[in-house]
Amino acid sequence: MKRREFILLIGGGLAWPAIARAQGGAKLHRIFWVSTESQPDPFLDGFREGMRALGYVEGKTVTFETHYAPGDPQALRKIVSELQRGDIDLVVSSGPATRVMTAVTDIPVLFALSGDPVALGVVKSLAHPGTNFTGSTFLSLELAGKRVELLKDIYPKLRKLAVLSNTDHPGEPLEWRATLESCRKLGIEAAYVPFCGAREIENGLMAAGKVDADALLVFPDVVTLVHRAKIAEFAIAHRLPSMFGWSEYCDAGGLLSYGANQRTTYFRLATYADRILRGENPSDLPVMRPEKFELAVNLKTARLLGIDLDVSSILFRASKVIS
Amino acid sequence: MTDGAAQSSSCTMPPRRSLFCKYFATLFVAAVVPLILGAAVEASFGYRDQRRQISAVLQADARSASDRIEAFTDGIRDQLGWMVQLPWSVGDDAQHKIDALRLLQQVPAIVSVSLLDETGAERVFVSRLHLNRTGRGIDMSTDPAVLGARANKVWYGPVQYQRDSEPYMRIAVAGSLPAAGVAIAEVNLKLIWDVIAAIRIGETGYAIVVDDSGHLIAHPDISLVLRGRASSGSFGRIKHLAGAASGAAAITGDRGNPVVALSVQAADVGWTVIAMQPVSEAFASIRAALWRSSILIVFGVLIALALAYWRAHRMSGPIKQLEEGVERIRTGQFEHRIKIFSGDELQQLALRFNEMASELAISQQKSVRIERLKQFLPSQVAELVEHSHELLEGQRREVAVIFGDLRGFTAFSTRNEPDVIMAVMREYYEAVGAVTTRHEATLIGFDGDGVMLLVNAPVACEQPATQAVRLAIDLQMTVQSLAGKWCDAGHAIGFGVGVAMGPATVGTVGYNGRLDYTAMGAVVNLASRLCNLAKDAQILADPTIAGRVRDSVPLASLGQRTIKGYDQALEVFAVAPADLRLKPPGSGQRRREKEPQDH
């Protein structure tokens, strides 16, 4: 046994320089970035940051081809045909674009979804995707109810909640249903304010202002993220305590947010991109889920809204306090 | 002589370069084998030391990881302990909820906490994902967590994979007072990743955590954990192999590469921490040593090759030179000299060889000179001159002396012209010389018409008496045939022979380079007297000869005769006429004529 190990060791030792040589060799990887949103794209920036951290140099070892079809998933279908070109190493789709990408079967696709990728049908299971798709899910569905509860914790007088939702978002109906269920359990009336895409955001806000709600819940997605300042401003203007999905909303003036850290999520997505570019099969890479959720509170907004945080149990639970 | 020796040696020729090959191989092996053996021994000892060291390092790292995991679970257990310090009282739910929420804030790994009262009913439930609940809820008194915590104060549940992907476990703690109830926490084990990912063994070594049944709980590559039970087969194998070995085990790691692994049990939760380091890294130092040794061996081999070649060449080159030298000597090139300056025995050998060659040359010259001498000297004497000078020195030995003398020569010489005399003498001398040579006798000298021959000196022969008698007979017959010819030419010449045997002093006498080999003693006188006594065609012998040749040549006794110089009469023998097969005609007539002229 020992002798065999010894021989194996010597054999391995002599083969080692050959193995060392086989690695390395910089190749230019092409990443196809597909989004239904428009620039500026905070998700792309997060992903780029992750790739940089992994040692990729844009223009040298990686190049991004960005394709945006603002509010028009159908327009992306044409883009899919471009993938037949054959020199694309990886597709990264964000938000609703993932739904269109289901047509792609021969190129690895990384997604970042709020909803459930199994329900969407792009992967067979979280543990073993079994397709050319893998990525990250934000678990929004499970957090939807929690956000309502937290809003009630900070504002116990909450009776009617306006829910601003971009219907052009995968898994949106499920998220709305989960929210509705939580509202029912907590004795809150939910006012559904749907809108479709960035063009309708103004209409959506206008509609939200008309439902006479005590508070505002905004489903996290790219459209609301891009327009977070406008939404936060609207909430303060209407004296609505607001709840969002990610802390970026609080930075822009939102009162509360509860959800996974976006930076971490896209950072991890970049590690998957790296592994796929190195040759790993996406079907073997389990779908990632965040395990840390941050509760962000904007004290300034709270003061503007006249909410006394000292009496609620929110403040000590907050992982991020913006003052 | 040299020819024969060379021929016998050239008939079994050994293969050409065998000595070179043998020396080369021996020297080479002698240099390389210790080198390789040394390297192998060093490598094996180094391997053993390195292995021990790796075991120690892995043990320390695995133990440290296990300690940190225990700290992780102990931290949760201790935090849960706070939840169950006070007994439940009415209206306490809100305060407990705050405590539970604070616990969530304190311990990121806890996903949800359930606080149960003494009856096992849920009173408070707080979660990061689900809606919180307060007030008397579901009855969990039969839950294994509750039963386990009540029995042992602390209960660690099995690892479960949510949606077959994320590892979770439940930890339950019961208060010291039964009224304090039970706290159950659901823990997301992905958070252990922070503990495990922080462990770096060497450059690329890492630690993993598996549960009792080989399910992966923590791995630096979190995606392997998220595969849930699917990967348990491979990690179960690693756990088994690492656990079976006493120290570090060399196994195939989860990435398919050879690793050195060592496992340690995390006591409370029953998990196994396996520290692994790729073999390529773990044994990097010994591999470097092996490379160094290999390079040294290559150098050593090259040097050994060169040295062995040089040495073997130094050995076989001179031998080849010597061999060629022998071959040249064989073909008679005695002037050939071998030049070897190795300063060792081979040079000595070459020196001796050259000496031998010069000796041979001298010997050759001598034999050439002797060949030339043989034309003038009796061949026996010539051989003797060549071989043994001491034989020619004075000594006393038994010899046979033969005297021959022509009858009627005085009358012939006075009657005839010198050229006729010289012609007869020349024929006579030639005939005597031929007979002497034929019988290997020694011609002492001619004295006018007389001749003296010696047998058994200086060259010894086996039967000197018989040989002397045969020589006498031959001599007589030869001269008689000549005499017949001379008679026909009108010269009446006869020939008588006397043979005697006895001790005589033989040796070389003379002066100033003019040397003669001669015999002195009574036997010489006796032979001379017998010759004088002999009539034409007669051979007279003394009793010694007669006694010696009795069996081969019968001699007839002529009775007692008085011989000059001898006091007593001596019995004289004559070779029977029958033995003189060729009877010359007219011998009787010549005998008559000759008789008065005897001296």
Coordinates of N, CA and C in Angstrom, one line a residue, chain B residues 380-491:
Chain B
Q380 N 76.3 -30.9 -35.5 CA 76.1 -31.1 -34.0 C 76.9 -30.1 -33.3
V381 N 78.1 -29.8 -33.7 CA 78.9 -28.9 -33.0 C 78.3 -27.5 -33.2
A382 N 77.8 -27.2 -34.3 CA 77.1 -26.0 -34.5 C 75.9 -25.8 -33.6
E383 N 75.1 -26.8 -33.4 CA 74.0 -26.8 -32.5 C 74.5 -26.6 -31.1
L384 N 75.6 -27.3 -30.8 CA 76.2 -27.2 -29.5 C 76.6 -25.7 -29.2
V385 N 77.3 -25.2 -30.2 CA 77.8 -23.8 -30.1 C 76.6 -22.9 -29.8
E386 N 75.5 -23.2 -30.5 CA 74.3 -22.4 -30.2 C 73.8 -22.6 -28.9
H387 N 73.7 -23.8 -28.4 CA 72.9 -24.1 -27.2 C 73.7 -24.1 -26.0
S388 N 74.7 -24.9 -25.9 CA 75.3 -25.1 -24.5 C 76.9 -25.0 -24.6
H389 N 77.3 -23.8 -24.2 CA 78.8 -23.6 -24.2 C 79.4 -24.6 -23.2
E390 N 78.7 -24.9 -22.2 CA 79.3 -25.7 -21.1 C 79.6 -27.1 -21.5
L391 N 78.8 -27.5 -22.6 CA 79.1 -28.9 -23.1 C 80.5 -29.0 -23.7
L392 N 80.9 -27.9 -24.2 CA 82.2 -27.9 -24.9 C 83.3 -27.8 -24.0
E393 N 83.0 -27.4 -22.7 CA 84.1 -27.3 -21.8 C 84.6 -28.6 -21.4
G394 N 85.8 -28.6 -20.9 CA 86.5 -29.9 -20.6 C 85.8 -30.7 -19.6
Q395 N 85.7 -32.0 -20.0 CA 85.1 -32.9 -19.1 C 85.5 -34.3 -19.4
R396 N 85.2 -35.2 -18.5 CA 85.6 -36.6 -18.8 C 84.4 -37.4 -19.0
R397 N 84.3 -38.1 -20.1 CA 83.1 -38.9 -20.3 C 83.5 -40.1 -21.2
E398 N 82.6 -41.0 -21.3 CA 82.9 -42.2 -22.2 C 82.5 -41.9 -23.6
V399 N 83.5 -42.1 -24.5 CA 83.3 -41.8 -25.9 C 83.7 -43.0 -26.7
A400 N 83.1 -43.0 -28.0 CA 83.6 -44.0 -28.9 C 84.4 -43.2 -30.0
V401 N 85.6 -43.7 -30.2 CA 86.6 -43.0 -31.1 C 86.8 -43.9 -32.4
I402 N 86.6 -43.3 -33.5 CA 86.8 -44.0 -34.8 C 88.0 -43.4 -35.5
F403 N 88.9 -44.2 -35.9 CA 90.0 -43.7 -36.8 C 89.9 -44.5 -38.1
G404 N 90.1 -43.7 -39.1 CA 90.2 -44.3 -40.5 C 91.4 -43.8 -41.2
D405 N 91.9 -44.6 -42.0 CA 93.2 -44.3 -42.7 C 93.3 -45.0 -44.1
L406 N 93.7 -44.2 -45.0 CA 93.8 -44.8 -46.4 C 95.1 -45.6 -46.5
R407 N 95.0 -46.8 -47.2 CA 96.1 -47.6 -47.4 C 96.8 -47.4 -48.8
G408 N 98.0 -47.3 -48.8 CA 98.7 -47.1 -50.1 C 98.7 -45.7 -50.5
F409 N 98.4 -44.8 -49.6 CA 98.3 -43.4 -50.0 C 99.6 -42.7 -50.2
T410 N 100.6 -43.1 -49.5 CA 102.0 -42.6 -49.6 C 102.5 -42.8 -51.0
A411 N 102.3 -44.1 -51.4 CA 102.8 -44.5 -52.7 C 102.1 -43.7 -53.8
F412 N 100.7 -43.6 -53.6 CA 99.9 -42.9 -54.5 C 100.3 -41.4 -54.7
S413 N 100.6 -40.8 -53.5 CA 100.9 -39.4 -53.5 C 102.3 -39.1 -54.1
T414 N 103.2 -40.0 -54.0 CA 104.5 -39.8 -54.6 C 104.4 -40.0 -56.1
R415 N 103.5 -40.9 -56.5 CA 103.4 -41.3 -57.9 C 102.6 -40.4 -58.8
N416 N 101.8 -39.6 -58.2 CA 100.8 -38.8 -59.0 C 101.0 -37.3 -58.8
E417 N 100.4 -36.6 -59.8 CA 100.4 -35.1 -59.8 C 99.6 -34.5 -58.7
P418 N 99.9 -33.4 -58.2 CA 99.1 -32.8 -57.1 C 97.6 -32.6 -57.4
D419 N 97.3 -32.2 -58.6 CA 95.8 -32.0 -58.9 C 95.1 -33.3 -58.8
V420 N 95.7 -34.5 -59.2 CA 95.1 -35.8 -59.1 C 94.9 -36.1 -57.6
I421 N 96.0 -35.8 -56.8 CA 95.9 -36.1 -55.4 C 94.8 -35.3 -54.7
M422 N 94.8 -34.0 -55.1 CA 93.8 -33.1 -54.5 C 92.3 -33.6 -54.8
A423 N 92.2 -34.1 -56.1 CA 90.9 -34.6 -56.5 C 90.5 -35.8 -55.7
V424 N 91.4 -36.7 -55.5 CA 91.1 -37.9 -54.7 C 90.8 -37.5 -53.2
M425 N 91.7 -36.6 -52.7 CA 91.5 -36.2 -51.3 C 90.1 -35.5 -51.2
R426 N 89.8 -34.7 -52.2 CA 88.5 -34.0 -52.1 C 87.3 -35.0 -52.0
E427 N 87.4 -36.0 -52.9 CA 86.3 -37.0 -52.9 C 86.3 -37.7 -51.6
Y428 N 87.5 -38.0 -51.1 CA 87.6 -38.8 -49.8 C 87.0 -38.0 -48.7
Y429 N 87.4 -36.7 -48.6 CA 86.9 -35.8 -47.5 C 85.4 -35.6 -47.6
E430 N 84.9 -35.5 -48.8 CA 83.5 -35.3 -49.0 C 82.7 -36.5 -48.5
A431 N 83.3 -37.7 -48.9 CA 82.6 -38.9 -48.5 C 82.6 -39.1 -47.0
V432 N 83.8 -38.8 -46.4 CA 83.8 -38.9 -44.9 C 82.9 -37.9 -44.2
G433 N 82.9 -36.7 -44.7 CA 82.0 -35.6 -44.1 C 80.6 -36.1 -44.2
A434 N 80.2 -36.6 -45.4 CA 78.8 -37.0 -45.6 C 78.4 -38.1 -44.6
V435 N 79.3 -39.1 -44.4 CA 79.0 -40.2 -43.5 C 78.9 -39.6 -42.1
T436 N 79.8 -38.8 -41.7 CA 79.8 -38.2 -40.4 C 78.5 -37.5 -40.1
T437 N 78.1 -36.7 -41.0 CA 76.9 -35.9 -40.8 C 75.7 -36.9 -40.7
R438 N 75.7 -37.9 -41.6 CA 74.6 -38.9 -41.6 C 74.4 -39.5 -40.3
H439 N 75.5 -39.8 -39.6 CA 75.5 -40.6 -38.3 C 75.6 -39.7 -37.1
E440 N 75.5 -38.3 -37.3 CA 75.5 -37.3 -36.3 C 76.7 -37.6 -35.3
A441 N 77.8 -37.8 -36.0 CA 79.1 -38.0 -35.2 C 79.8 -36.7 -35.3
T442 N 80.9 -36.6 -34.5 CA 81.7 -35.4 -34.5 C 83.0 -35.6 -35.2
L443 N 83.2 -34.8 -36.2 CA 84.5 -34.9 -37.0 C 85.5 -34.1 -36.2
I444 N 86.5 -34.8 -35.7 CA 87.5 -34.1 -34.9 C 88.5 -33.5 -35.9
G445 N 88.8 -34.2 -36.9 CA 89.7 -33.6 -37.9 C 90.3 -34.6 -38.9
F446 N 90.8 -34.1 -40.0 CA 91.6 -34.9 -41.0 C 93.1 -34.7 -40.7
D447 N 93.8 -35.8 -40.8 CA 95.2 -35.7 -40.7 C 95.8 -36.3 -41.9
G448 N 95.9 -35.5 -43.0 CA 96.3 -36.1 -44.3 C 95.3 -37.1 -44.8
D449 N 95.7 -38.4 -44.9 CA 94.7 -39.4 -45.3 C 94.0 -40.0 -44.2
G450 N 94.3 -39.6 -42.9 CA 93.6 -40.2 -41.8 C 92.5 -39.2 -41.3
V451 N 91.6 -39.9 -40.6 CA 90.4 -39.1 -40.1 C 90.1 -39.6 -38.7
M452 N 89.7 -38.7 -37.9 CA 89.3 -39.1 -36.5 C 87.8 -38.6 -36.2
L453 N 87.0 -39.6 -35.8 CA 85.6 -39.2 -35.5 C 85.3 -39.6 -34.1
L454 N 84.4 -38.8 -33.5 CA 84.0 -39.0 -32.1 C 82.5 -39.2 -32.0
V455 N 82.1 -40.2 -31.2 CA 80.6 -40.5 -31.0 C 80.4 -40.3 -29.5
N456 N 79.3 -39.7 -29.1 CA 78.8 -39.4 -27.8 C 79.5 -38.2 -27.1
A457 N 80.1 -37.4 -27.9 CA 80.7 -36.2 -27.4 C 80.9 -35.2 -28.5
P458 N 80.6 -34.0 -28.4 CA 80.0 -33.4 -27.2 C 78.5 -33.8 -27.1
V459 N 77.9 -34.2 -28.3 CA 76.5 -34.5 -28.2 C 76.3 -36.0 -27.8
A460 N 75.6 -36.2 -26.7 CA 75.4 -37.5 -26.2 C 74.4 -38.3 -27.1
C461 N 74.6 -39.6 -27.2 CA 73.6 -40.4 -27.9 C 73.3 -41.6 -27.1
E462 N 72.3 -42.3 -27.5 CA 71.8 -43.4 -26.6 C 72.7 -44.6 -26.6
Q463 N 73.1 -45.0 -27.8 CA 73.9 -46.2 -27.9 C 75.2 -45.9 -28.7
P464 N 76.1 -45.3 -28.0 CA 77.3 -44.8 -28.7 C 78.1 -45.9 -29.4
A465 N 78.1 -47.1 -28.8 CA 78.9 -48.2 -29.3 C 78.3 -48.7 -30.7
T466 N 77.0 -48.9 -30.6 CA 76.3 -49.4 -31.9 C 76.4 -48.4 -33.0
Q467 N 76.2 -47.1 -32.5 CA 76.3 -46.0 -33.5 C 77.7 -45.9 -34.1
A468 N 78.7 -46.1 -33.3 CA 80.1 -46.0 -33.7 C 80.3 -47.2 -34.7
V469 N 79.9 -48.4 -34.4 CA 80.1 -49.5 -35.3 C 79.4 -49.3 -36.7
R470 N 78.2 -48.8 -36.6 CA 77.4 -48.6 -37.8 C 78.1 -47.5 -38.7
L471 N 78.6 -46.5 -38.0 CA 79.3 -45.4 -38.7 C 80.5 -46.0 -39.3
A472 N 81.2 -46.8 -38.6 CA 82.4 -47.4 -39.1 C 82.1 -48.2 -40.4
I473 N 81.1 -49.0 -40.3 CA 80.7 -49.9 -41.4 C 80.4 -49.0 -42.6
D474 N 79.5 -48.0 -42.3 CA 79.1 -47.1 -43.4 C 80.3 -46.4 -44.0
L475 N 81.2 -46.0 -43.1 CA 82.4 -45.2 -43.6 C 83.2 -46.2 -44.5
Q476 N 83.4 -47.4 -44.0 CA 84.2 -48.3 -44.7 C 83.6 -48.6 -46.1
M477 N 82.3 -48.8 -46.1 CA 81.6 -49.1 -47.4 C 81.7 -48.0 -48.3
T478 N 81.5 -46.7 -47.8 CA 81.5 -45.6 -48.7 C 82.9 -45.4 -49.3
V479 N 83.9 -45.5 -48.4 CA 85.3 -45.2 -48.9 C 85.7 -46.4 -49.9
Q480 N 85.2 -47.6 -49.5 CA 85.6 -48.7 -50.4 C 85.0 -48.5 -51.8
S481 N 83.7 -47.9 -51.8 CA 83.1 -47.7 -53.2 C 84.0 -46.7 -53.9
L482 N 84.5 -45.7 -53.2 CA 85.4 -44.7 -53.8 C 86.7 -45.4 -54.3
A483 N 87.2 -46.2 -53.4 CA 88.4 -46.9 -53.6 C 88.3 -47.7 -54.9
G484 N 87.1 -48.3 -55.1 CA 86.9 -49.1 -56.3 C 87.1 -48.2 -57.6
K485 N 86.5 -47.0 -57.4 CA 86.6 -46.1 -58.5 C 88.0 -45.7 -58.8
W486 N 88.7 -45.4 -57.6 CA 90.1 -45.0 -57.8 C 90.9 -46.1 -58.4
C487 N 90.6 -47.4 -58.0 CA 91.3 -48.5 -58.5 C 91.2 -48.6 -60.0
D488 N 89.9 -48.3 -60.5 CA 89.7 -48.3 -61.9 C 90.5 -47.3 -62.6
A489 N 90.8 -46.2 -61.9 CA 91.6 -45.1 -62.4 C 93.1 -45.4 -62.3
G490 N 93.4 -46.6 -61.7 CA 94.8 -47.0 -61.6 C 95.5 -46.6 -60.4
H491 N 94.7 -46.2 -59.4 CA 95.3 -45.8 -58.1 C 95.0 -46.9 -57.1

